[in-house]
Amino acid sequence: MSADGVVAEGPALAGPLGRLARRWRRSIQVKVVSTALVVGTVLLLVLGGYLSGSIRDGVFDQRLDEVLLDSARTTQQAQLTFDTSTAATSTQVQLLLNDMLPKLRSSGTSSREVVLLRTEAAQVAPGIVDITTAQALIPLISDALRAAVVRGDGQQWQSVAVPDATGSGPGIVVGSLVEVPLAGPFELYFVYSLGAEQDTLGFIQGVLLVGAAALIAILVVITFVSTRQVVSPVQRAALSAERLAEGHLGERLAVRGSDEMATLGRSFNEMAASLQRQIEQMEALSALQRRFVSDVSHELRTPLTTIRMAAEMINDAKDEFNPVVRRSAELLSLQLDRFESLLADLLEISRFDAGAATLDAEHRDVRDIVDRAVDNAVPLASAKGVFLSVDYEDAPARADVDPVRLERIVRNLLVNAIEHAEEGPVEVTVASDAQAVAVHVRDFGVGMTAEAATRVFDRFWRADPARARTTGGTGLGLAISLEDARLHGGWLEAWGRPGEGAAFRLTLPRRAGIRLATSPVPLVPESAEPRDPVHHDPHSTPGGYGAASVPVLADDEEDA
């Protein structure tokens, strides 16, 4: 987790590769086009390889048949010439061979080189030697080929690399036996170059490569245009949905045609219109309810004032009444006090609901405000038999706060803790760090269940409906405290365990605009296990709360 509370997904990719990866994750169009490009390239490579191999094999087989036929015909002509020769001496035979060599080279359908070698079985005749039209080609004839030719198995051939001006090229060596007068069997080899066929094959492969590149480009363009027609309406719908979520209820999609995308657009517009109507109805109803609560609260003040005056007169004269009437006068005064508190809380809630609540912020030491709230709670704690303890840091815990609202939050937390402490102690802790100030209130009373911890800030909610409010609370104290904490840009959280007490933690930013990531005080007590239920403010979680609404103030004095 980073310092601002954002969880990192992994090491960030940098450079063009990282930008391309992020673009691929975020764009359907890029995914489709890249997938089509990869699949198309693979298929074209496979198809091109198959076609190139087939063409190569076809050209080679055709040329091989021509070479074998041509060499066989030339060999027959040479043998006929040897058979009809009248050469009687080795010198005449050598002259015959020398005369036949250029004829053997040029008598074929294509250019070729000729090699005539004596076999081991040939008769040793003086003056008769091996001859060739290219001495450098003799090493191309392998021993295996010579052995097959000598065995007399007919015409034999072998693929070789023929030297040329550019290095070497493909070629074929064809060999067979001929009977030379006075010398016996000789090995006759023809060396054919396949350079022309290689050039033709290279040209065909180049054409196939250019065609494949053109097909890939066409495939990418077609895929891009096709996906664009689908993705663009979806992108517009997503943008419109985001604007709807931001509160622009009049946002609509432009609909053209009658295809599936147009149907989607019309359905989206109908949904948006329905949502707008429902939201406007809910807003109107909510505004009416808030106005009703505010009006009723204001209108009740006048008769309440009159009733209060009458109740005070009755209460002042209660000693003159009989015990039953005297008790009724006391109850009337107590309930009027609670009724006035309820009206005040209802008016405050109505201001929060209407968005009219504001902060009168000052740069104050939170410890002084907590001291004042604790002093006010001491009489109630004494009456309930609850021991209050306060733990402060030595350094000032200064922050931009509204002293009245902060004192009300702490007072509500203290009253709630004292009421549920069951004569156990209540501990108050104030701590701070560079970013935040926290107030932690812990009691060791009845505690809370997991469900209670999630609903403790609901208005008028009670964990135990049968439990009476001994302090005359209105049921709105914690709800108002939560709204006050949000107004400061902070958190108010609750923890509890049945039979072991409960804890509330208020965390406020030191200055306006600070995004809270952590709190100086842990919410769950050190003695508690990690399984303890914790309730966080549903509208603000660590690392996720927006900028505080506190105005930026000049420091009255530097923090110690």
mmCIF file with all atom_site columns, C-alpha atoms in Angstrom, residues 168-310:
data_model
loop_
_atom_site.group_PDB
_atom_site.id
_atom_site.type_symbol
_atom_site.label_atom_id
_atom_site.label_alt_id
_atom_site.label_comp_id
_atom_site.label_asym_id
_atom_site.label_entity_id
_atom_site.label_seq_id
_atom_site.pdbx_PDB_ins_code
_atom_site.Cartn_x
_atom_site.Cartn_y
_atom_site.Cartn_z
_atom_site.occupancy
_atom_site.B_iso_or_equiv
_atom_site.pdbx_formal_charge
_atom_site.auth_seq_id
_atom_site.auth_comp_id
_atom_site.auth_asym_id
_atom_site.auth_atom_id
_atom_site.pdbx_PDB_model_num
ATOM 1   C CA . SER A 1 168 ? 27.145  -20.897 -53.860 1.00 0.00 ? 168 SER A CA 1
ATOM 2   C CA . GLY A 1 169 ? 23.756  -21.921 -55.148 1.00 0.00 ? 169 GLY A CA 1
ATOM 3   C CA . PRO A 1 170 ? 21.638  -25.032 -55.399 1.00 0.00 ? 170 PRO A CA 1
ATOM 4   C CA . GLY A 1 171 ? 22.509  -27.662 -57.985 1.00 0.00 ? 171 GLY A CA 1
ATOM 5   C CA . ILE A 1 172 ? 22.165  -31.324 -59.006 1.00 0.00 ? 172 ILE A CA 1
ATOM 6   C CA . VAL A 1 173 ? 24.837  -33.868 -59.894 1.00 0.00 ? 173 VAL A CA 1
ATOM 7   C CA . VAL A 1 174 ? 23.714  -36.795 -62.107 1.00 0.00 ? 174 VAL A CA 1
ATOM 8   C CA . GLY A 1 175 ? 26.058  -39.733 -62.647 1.00 0.00 ? 175 GLY A CA 1
ATOM 9   C CA . SER A 1 176 ? 26.134  -42.925 -64.686 1.00 0.00 ? 176 SER A CA 1
ATOM 10  C CA . LEU A 1 177 ? 28.645  -45.460 -66.126 1.00 0.00 ? 177 LEU A CA 1
ATOM 11  C CA . VAL A 1 178 ? 29.947  -45.482 -69.715 1.00 0.00 ? 178 VAL A CA 1
ATOM 12  C CA . GLU A 1 179 ? 32.340  -47.935 -71.439 1.00 0.00 ? 179 GLU A CA 1
ATOM 13  C CA . VAL A 1 180 ? 35.366  -46.228 -72.928 1.00 0.00 ? 180 VAL A CA 1
ATOM 14  C CA . PRO A 1 181 ? 37.373  -48.118 -75.560 1.00 0.00 ? 181 PRO A CA 1
ATOM 15  C CA . LEU A 1 182 ? 40.697  -49.548 -74.319 1.00 0.00 ? 182 LEU A CA 1
ATOM 16  C CA . ALA A 1 183 ? 39.962  -48.140 -70.795 1.00 0.00 ? 183 ALA A CA 1
ATOM 17  C CA . GLY A 1 184 ? 36.827  -49.855 -69.580 1.00 0.00 ? 184 GLY A CA 1
ATOM 18  C CA . PRO A 1 185 ? 34.130  -48.274 -67.380 1.00 0.00 ? 185 PRO A CA 1
ATOM 19  C CA . PHE A 1 186 ? 34.280  -44.503 -66.682 1.00 0.00 ? 186 PHE A CA 1
ATOM 20  C CA . GLU A 1 187 ? 32.025  -42.407 -64.410 1.00 0.00 ? 187 GLU A CA 1
ATOM 21  C CA . LEU A 1 188 ? 30.199  -39.689 -66.331 1.00 0.00 ? 188 LEU A CA 1
ATOM 22  C CA . TYR A 1 189 ? 28.800  -36.849 -64.211 1.00 0.00 ? 189 TYR A CA 1
ATOM 23  C CA . PHE A 1 190 ? 26.713  -33.855 -65.239 1.00 0.00 ? 190 PHE A CA 1
ATOM 24  C CA . VAL A 1 191 ? 26.529  -30.871 -62.839 1.00 0.00 ? 191 VAL A CA 1
ATOM 25  C CA . TYR A 1 192 ? 23.437  -28.696 -63.295 1.00 0.00 ? 192 TYR A CA 1
ATOM 26  C CA . SER A 1 193 ? 22.988  -25.336 -61.587 1.00 0.00 ? 193 SER A CA 1
ATOM 27  C CA . LEU A 1 194 ? 19.528  -24.404 -60.232 1.00 0.00 ? 194 LEU A CA 1
ATOM 28  C CA . GLY A 1 195 ? 20.370  -20.703 -59.902 1.00 0.00 ? 195 GLY A CA 1
ATOM 29  C CA . ALA A 1 196 ? 17.640  -19.623 -62.328 1.00 0.00 ? 196 ALA A CA 1
ATOM 30  C CA . GLU A 1 197 ? 15.064  -21.686 -60.487 1.00 0.00 ? 197 GLU A CA 1
ATOM 31  C CA . GLN A 1 198 ? 16.320  -20.230 -57.171 1.00 0.00 ? 198 GLN A CA 1
ATOM 32  C CA . ASP A 1 199 ? 15.870  -16.695 -58.543 1.00 0.00 ? 199 ASP A CA 1
ATOM 33  C CA . THR A 1 200 ? 12.369  -17.578 -59.711 1.00 0.00 ? 200 THR A CA 1
ATOM 34  C CA . LEU A 1 201 ? 11.520  -19.045 -56.305 1.00 0.00 ? 201 LEU A CA 1
ATOM 35  C CA . GLY A 1 202 ? 12.921  -15.935 -54.549 1.00 0.00 ? 202 GLY A CA 1
ATOM 36  C CA . PHE A 1 203 ? 10.776  -13.702 -56.742 1.00 0.00 ? 203 PHE A CA 1
ATOM 37  C CA . ILE A 1 204 ? 7.676   -15.776 -55.963 1.00 0.00 ? 204 ILE A CA 1
ATOM 38  C CA . GLN A 1 205 ? 8.449   -15.690 -52.237 1.00 0.00 ? 205 GLN A CA 1
ATOM 39  C CA . GLY A 1 206 ? 8.918   -11.915 -52.397 1.00 0.00 ? 206 GLY A CA 1
ATOM 40  C CA . VAL A 1 207 ? 5.542   -11.573 -54.111 1.00 0.00 ? 207 VAL A CA 1
ATOM 41  C CA . LEU A 1 208 ? 3.967   -13.785 -51.443 1.00 0.00 ? 208 LEU A CA 1
ATOM 42  C CA . LEU A 1 209 ? 5.592   -11.680 -48.687 1.00 0.00 ? 209 LEU A CA 1
ATOM 43  C CA . VAL A 1 210 ? 4.352   -8.416  -50.176 1.00 0.00 ? 210 VAL A CA 1
ATOM 44  C CA . GLY A 1 211 ? 0.914   -9.931  -50.652 1.00 0.00 ? 211 GLY A CA 1
ATOM 45  C CA . ALA A 1 212 ? 0.865   -11.154 -47.060 1.00 0.00 ? 212 ALA A CA 1
ATOM 46  C CA . ALA A 1 213 ? 1.865   -7.688  -45.773 1.00 0.00 ? 213 ALA A CA 1
ATOM 47  C CA . ALA A 1 214 ? -0.853  -6.115  -47.898 1.00 0.00 ? 214 ALA A CA 1
ATOM 48  C CA . LEU A 1 215 ? -3.423  -8.626  -46.621 1.00 0.00 ? 215 LEU A CA 1
ATOM 49  C CA . ILE A 1 216 ? -2.397  -7.953  -43.002 1.00 0.00 ? 216 ILE A CA 1
ATOM 50  C CA . ALA A 1 217 ? -2.715  -4.211  -43.569 1.00 0.00 ? 217 ALA A CA 1
ATOM 51  C CA . ILE A 1 218 ? -6.141  -4.703  -45.156 1.00 0.00 ? 218 ILE A CA 1
ATOM 52  C CA . LEU A 1 219 ? -7.151  -6.989  -42.270 1.00 0.00 ? 219 LEU A CA 1
ATOM 53  C CA . VAL A 1 220 ? -6.080  -4.384  -39.693 1.00 0.00 ? 220 VAL A CA 1
ATOM 54  C CA . VAL A 1 221 ? -7.974  -1.613  -41.519 1.00 0.00 ? 221 VAL A CA 1
ATOM 55  C CA . ILE A 1 222 ? -11.115 -3.737  -41.856 1.00 0.00 ? 222 ILE A CA 1
ATOM 56  C CA . THR A 1 223 ? -10.936 -4.820  -38.213 1.00 0.00 ? 223 THR A CA 1
ATOM 57  C CA . PHE A 1 224 ? -10.310 -1.255  -37.038 1.00 0.00 ? 224 PHE A CA 1
ATOM 58  C CA . VAL A 1 225 ? -13.221 0.148   -39.043 1.00 0.00 ? 225 VAL A CA 1
ATOM 59  C CA . SER A 1 226 ? -15.547 -2.695  -38.000 1.00 0.00 ? 226 SER A CA 1
ATOM 60  C CA . THR A 1 227 ? -14.719 -2.467  -34.315 1.00 0.00 ? 227 THR A CA 1
ATOM 61  C CA . ARG A 1 228 ? -14.884 1.323   -34.468 1.00 0.00 ? 228 ARG A CA 1
ATOM 62  C CA . GLN A 1 229 ? -18.504 1.092   -35.551 1.00 0.00 ? 229 GLN A CA 1
ATOM 63  C CA . VAL A 1 230 ? -19.235 -1.018  -32.461 1.00 0.00 ? 230 VAL A CA 1
ATOM 64  C CA . VAL A 1 231 ? -16.849 0.524   -29.924 1.00 0.00 ? 231 VAL A CA 1
ATOM 65  C CA . SER A 1 232 ? -17.662 4.185   -30.610 1.00 0.00 ? 232 SER A CA 1
ATOM 66  C CA . PRO A 1 233 ? -21.322 3.878   -29.503 1.00 0.00 ? 233 PRO A CA 1
ATOM 67  C CA . VAL A 1 234 ? -20.209 1.882   -26.456 1.00 0.00 ? 234 VAL A CA 1
ATOM 68  C CA . GLN A 1 235 ? -17.647 4.578   -25.570 1.00 0.00 ? 235 GLN A CA 1
ATOM 69  C CA . ARG A 1 236 ? -20.281 7.271   -25.932 1.00 0.00 ? 236 ARG A CA 1
ATOM 70  C CA . ALA A 1 237 ? -22.624 5.243   -23.738 1.00 0.00 ? 237 ALA A CA 1
ATOM 71  C CA . ALA A 1 238 ? -19.878 4.800   -21.113 1.00 0.00 ? 238 ALA A CA 1
ATOM 72  C CA . LEU A 1 239 ? -19.133 8.551   -21.151 1.00 0.00 ? 239 LEU A CA 1
ATOM 73  C CA . SER A 1 240 ? -22.826 9.346   -20.826 1.00 0.00 ? 240 SER A CA 1
ATOM 74  C CA . ALA A 1 241 ? -23.129 6.854   -17.950 1.00 0.00 ? 241 ALA A CA 1
ATOM 75  C CA . GLU A 1 242 ? -20.217 8.564   -16.166 1.00 0.00 ? 242 GLU A CA 1
ATOM 76  C CA . ARG A 1 243 ? -21.858 11.962  -16.630 1.00 0.00 ? 243 ARG A CA 1
ATOM 77  C CA . LEU A 1 244 ? -25.115 10.539  -15.295 1.00 0.00 ? 244 LEU A CA 1
ATOM 78  C CA . ALA A 1 245 ? -23.251 9.233   -12.271 1.00 0.00 ? 245 ALA A CA 1
ATOM 79  C CA . GLU A 1 246 ? -21.772 12.713  -11.768 1.00 0.00 ? 246 GLU A CA 1
ATOM 80  C CA . GLY A 1 247 ? -25.257 14.170  -11.597 1.00 0.00 ? 247 GLY A CA 1
ATOM 81  C CA . HIS A 1 248 ? -25.879 15.336  -15.181 1.00 0.00 ? 248 HIS A CA 1
ATOM 82  C CA . LEU A 1 249 ? -29.324 13.778  -15.345 1.00 0.00 ? 249 LEU A CA 1
ATOM 83  C CA . GLY A 1 250 ? -30.155 15.344  -18.714 1.00 0.00 ? 250 GLY A CA 1
ATOM 84  C CA . GLU A 1 251 ? -27.387 13.432  -20.505 1.00 0.00 ? 251 GLU A CA 1
ATOM 85  C CA . ARG A 1 252 ? -28.654 11.465  -23.525 1.00 0.00 ? 252 ARG A CA 1
ATOM 86  C CA . LEU A 1 253 ? -27.187 9.531   -26.452 1.00 0.00 ? 253 LEU A CA 1
ATOM 87  C CA . ALA A 1 254 ? -27.617 10.617  -30.077 1.00 0.00 ? 254 ALA A CA 1
ATOM 88  C CA . VAL A 1 255 ? -29.500 7.799   -31.836 1.00 0.00 ? 255 VAL A CA 1
ATOM 89  C CA . ARG A 1 256 ? -29.265 7.235   -35.595 1.00 0.00 ? 256 ARG A CA 1
ATOM 90  C CA . GLY A 1 257 ? -30.631 4.348   -37.651 1.00 0.00 ? 257 GLY A CA 1
ATOM 91  C CA . SER A 1 258 ? -32.387 1.216   -36.473 1.00 0.00 ? 258 SER A CA 1
ATOM 92  C CA . ASP A 1 259 ? -29.585 -1.318  -35.939 1.00 0.00 ? 259 ASP A CA 1
ATOM 93  C CA . GLU A 1 260 ? -28.544 -2.958  -32.668 1.00 0.00 ? 260 GLU A CA 1
ATOM 94  C CA . MET A 1 261 ? -26.455 0.054   -31.594 1.00 0.00 ? 261 MET A CA 1
ATOM 95  C CA . ALA A 1 262 ? -29.424 2.340   -32.188 1.00 0.00 ? 262 ALA A CA 1
ATOM 96  C CA . THR A 1 263 ? -31.593 0.000   -30.103 1.00 0.00 ? 263 THR A CA 1
ATOM 97  C CA . LEU A 1 264 ? -28.959 0.138   -27.343 1.00 0.00 ? 264 LEU A CA 1
ATOM 98  C CA . GLY A 1 265 ? -28.954 3.937   -27.527 1.00 0.00 ? 265 GLY A CA 1
ATOM 99  C CA . ARG A 1 266 ? -32.733 4.166   -27.283 1.00 0.00 ? 266 ARG A CA 1
ATOM 100 C CA . SER A 1 267 ? -32.769 1.730   -24.362 1.00 0.00 ? 267 SER A CA 1
ATOM 101 C CA . PHE A 1 268 ? -30.059 3.758   -22.626 1.00 0.00 ? 268 PHE A CA 1
ATOM 102 C CA . ASN A 1 269 ? -31.990 6.990   -23.123 1.00 0.00 ? 269 ASN A CA 1
ATOM 103 C CA . GLU A 1 270 ? -35.174 5.419   -21.791 1.00 0.00 ? 270 GLU A CA 1
ATOM 104 C CA . MET A 1 271 ? -33.287 4.134   -18.757 1.00 0.00 ? 271 MET A CA 1
ATOM 105 C CA . ALA A 1 272 ? -31.691 7.548   -18.183 1.00 0.00 ? 272 ALA A CA 1
ATOM 106 C CA . ALA A 1 273 ? -35.065 9.278   -18.464 1.00 0.00 ? 273 ALA A CA 1
ATOM 107 C CA . SER A 1 274 ? -36.600 6.815   -16.016 1.00 0.00 ? 274 SER A CA 1
ATOM 108 C CA . LEU A 1 275 ? -33.718 7.327   -13.573 1.00 0.00 ? 275 LEU A CA 1
ATOM 109 C CA . GLN A 1 276 ? -34.029 11.095  -13.916 1.00 0.00 ? 276 GLN A CA 1
ATOM 110 C CA . ARG A 1 277 ? -37.745 10.974  -13.140 1.00 0.00 ? 277 ARG A CA 1
ATOM 111 C CA . GLN A 1 278 ? -37.228 8.715   -10.128 1.00 0.00 ? 278 GLN A CA 1
ATOM 112 C CA . ILE A 1 279 ? -34.309 10.761  -8.792  1.00 0.00 ? 279 ILE A CA 1
ATOM 113 C CA . GLU A 1 280 ? -36.229 13.995  -9.227  1.00 0.00 ? 280 GLU A CA 1
ATOM 114 C CA . GLN A 1 281 ? -39.198 12.467  -7.448  1.00 0.00 ? 281 GLN A CA 1
ATOM 115 C CA . MET A 1 282 ? -36.948 11.229  -4.629  1.00 0.00 ? 282 MET A CA 1
ATOM 116 C CA . GLU A 1 283 ? -35.239 14.613  -4.378  1.00 0.00 ? 283 GLU A CA 1
ATOM 117 C CA . ALA A 1 284 ? -38.570 16.380  -4.293  1.00 0.00 ? 284 ALA A CA 1
ATOM 118 C CA . LEU A 1 285 ? -39.831 13.982  -1.631  1.00 0.00 ? 285 LEU A CA 1
ATOM 119 C CA . SER A 1 286 ? -36.594 14.320  0.346   1.00 0.00 ? 286 SER A CA 1
ATOM 120 C CA . ALA A 1 287 ? -36.739 18.109  0.117   1.00 0.00 ? 287 ALA A CA 1
ATOM 121 C CA . LEU A 1 288 ? -40.367 18.028  1.204   1.00 0.00 ? 288 LEU A CA 1
ATOM 122 C CA . GLN A 1 289 ? -39.488 15.811  4.157   1.00 0.00 ? 289 GLN A CA 1
ATOM 123 C CA . ARG A 1 290 ? -36.579 18.025  5.175   1.00 0.00 ? 290 ARG A CA 1
ATOM 124 C CA . ARG A 1 291 ? -38.711 21.130  4.878   1.00 0.00 ? 291 ARG A CA 1
ATOM 125 C CA . PHE A 1 292 ? -41.476 19.440  6.839   1.00 0.00 ? 292 PHE A CA 1
ATOM 126 C CA . VAL A 1 293 ? -39.063 18.516  9.652   1.00 0.00 ? 293 VAL A CA 1
ATOM 127 C CA . SER A 1 294 ? -37.576 21.997  9.657   1.00 0.00 ? 294 SER A CA 1
ATOM 128 C CA . ASP A 1 295 ? -40.967 23.727  9.564   1.00 0.00 ? 295 ASP A CA 1
ATOM 129 C CA . VAL A 1 296 ? -42.411 21.499  12.257  1.00 0.00 ? 296 VAL A CA 1
ATOM 130 C CA . SER A 1 297 ? -39.353 22.059  14.430  1.00 0.00 ? 297 SER A CA 1
ATOM 131 C CA . HIS A 1 298 ? -39.605 25.813  14.023  1.00 0.00 ? 298 HIS A CA 1
ATOM 132 C CA . GLU A 1 299 ? -43.361 25.890  14.503  1.00 0.00 ? 299 GLU A CA 1
ATOM 133 C CA . LEU A 1 300 ? -43.114 23.825  17.665  1.00 0.00 ? 300 LEU A CA 1
ATOM 134 C CA . ARG A 1 301 ? -40.812 26.367  19.281  1.00 0.00 ? 301 ARG A CA 1
ATOM 135 C CA . THR A 1 302 ? -43.583 28.906  19.927  1.00 0.00 ? 302 THR A CA 1
ATOM 136 C CA . PRO A 1 303 ? -46.004 26.553  21.714  1.00 0.00 ? 303 PRO A CA 1
ATOM 137 C CA . LEU A 1 304 ? -43.046 24.893  23.412  1.00 0.00 ? 304 LEU A CA 1
ATOM 138 C CA . THR A 1 305 ? -41.960 28.253  24.810  1.00 0.00 ? 305 THR A CA 1
ATOM 139 C CA . THR A 1 306 ? -45.433 28.818  26.172  1.00 0.00 ? 306 THR A CA 1
ATOM 140 C CA . ILE A 1 307 ? -45.550 25.328  27.653  1.00 0.00 ? 307 ILE A CA 1
ATOM 141 C CA . ARG A 1 308 ? -42.079 25.856  29.108  1.00 0.00 ? 308 ARG A CA 1
ATOM 142 C CA . MET A 1 309 ? -43.183 29.051  30.834  1.00 0.00 ? 309 MET A CA 1
ATOM 143 C CA . ALA A 1 310 ? -46.265 27.340  32.255  1.00 0.00 ? 310 ALA A CA 1
#
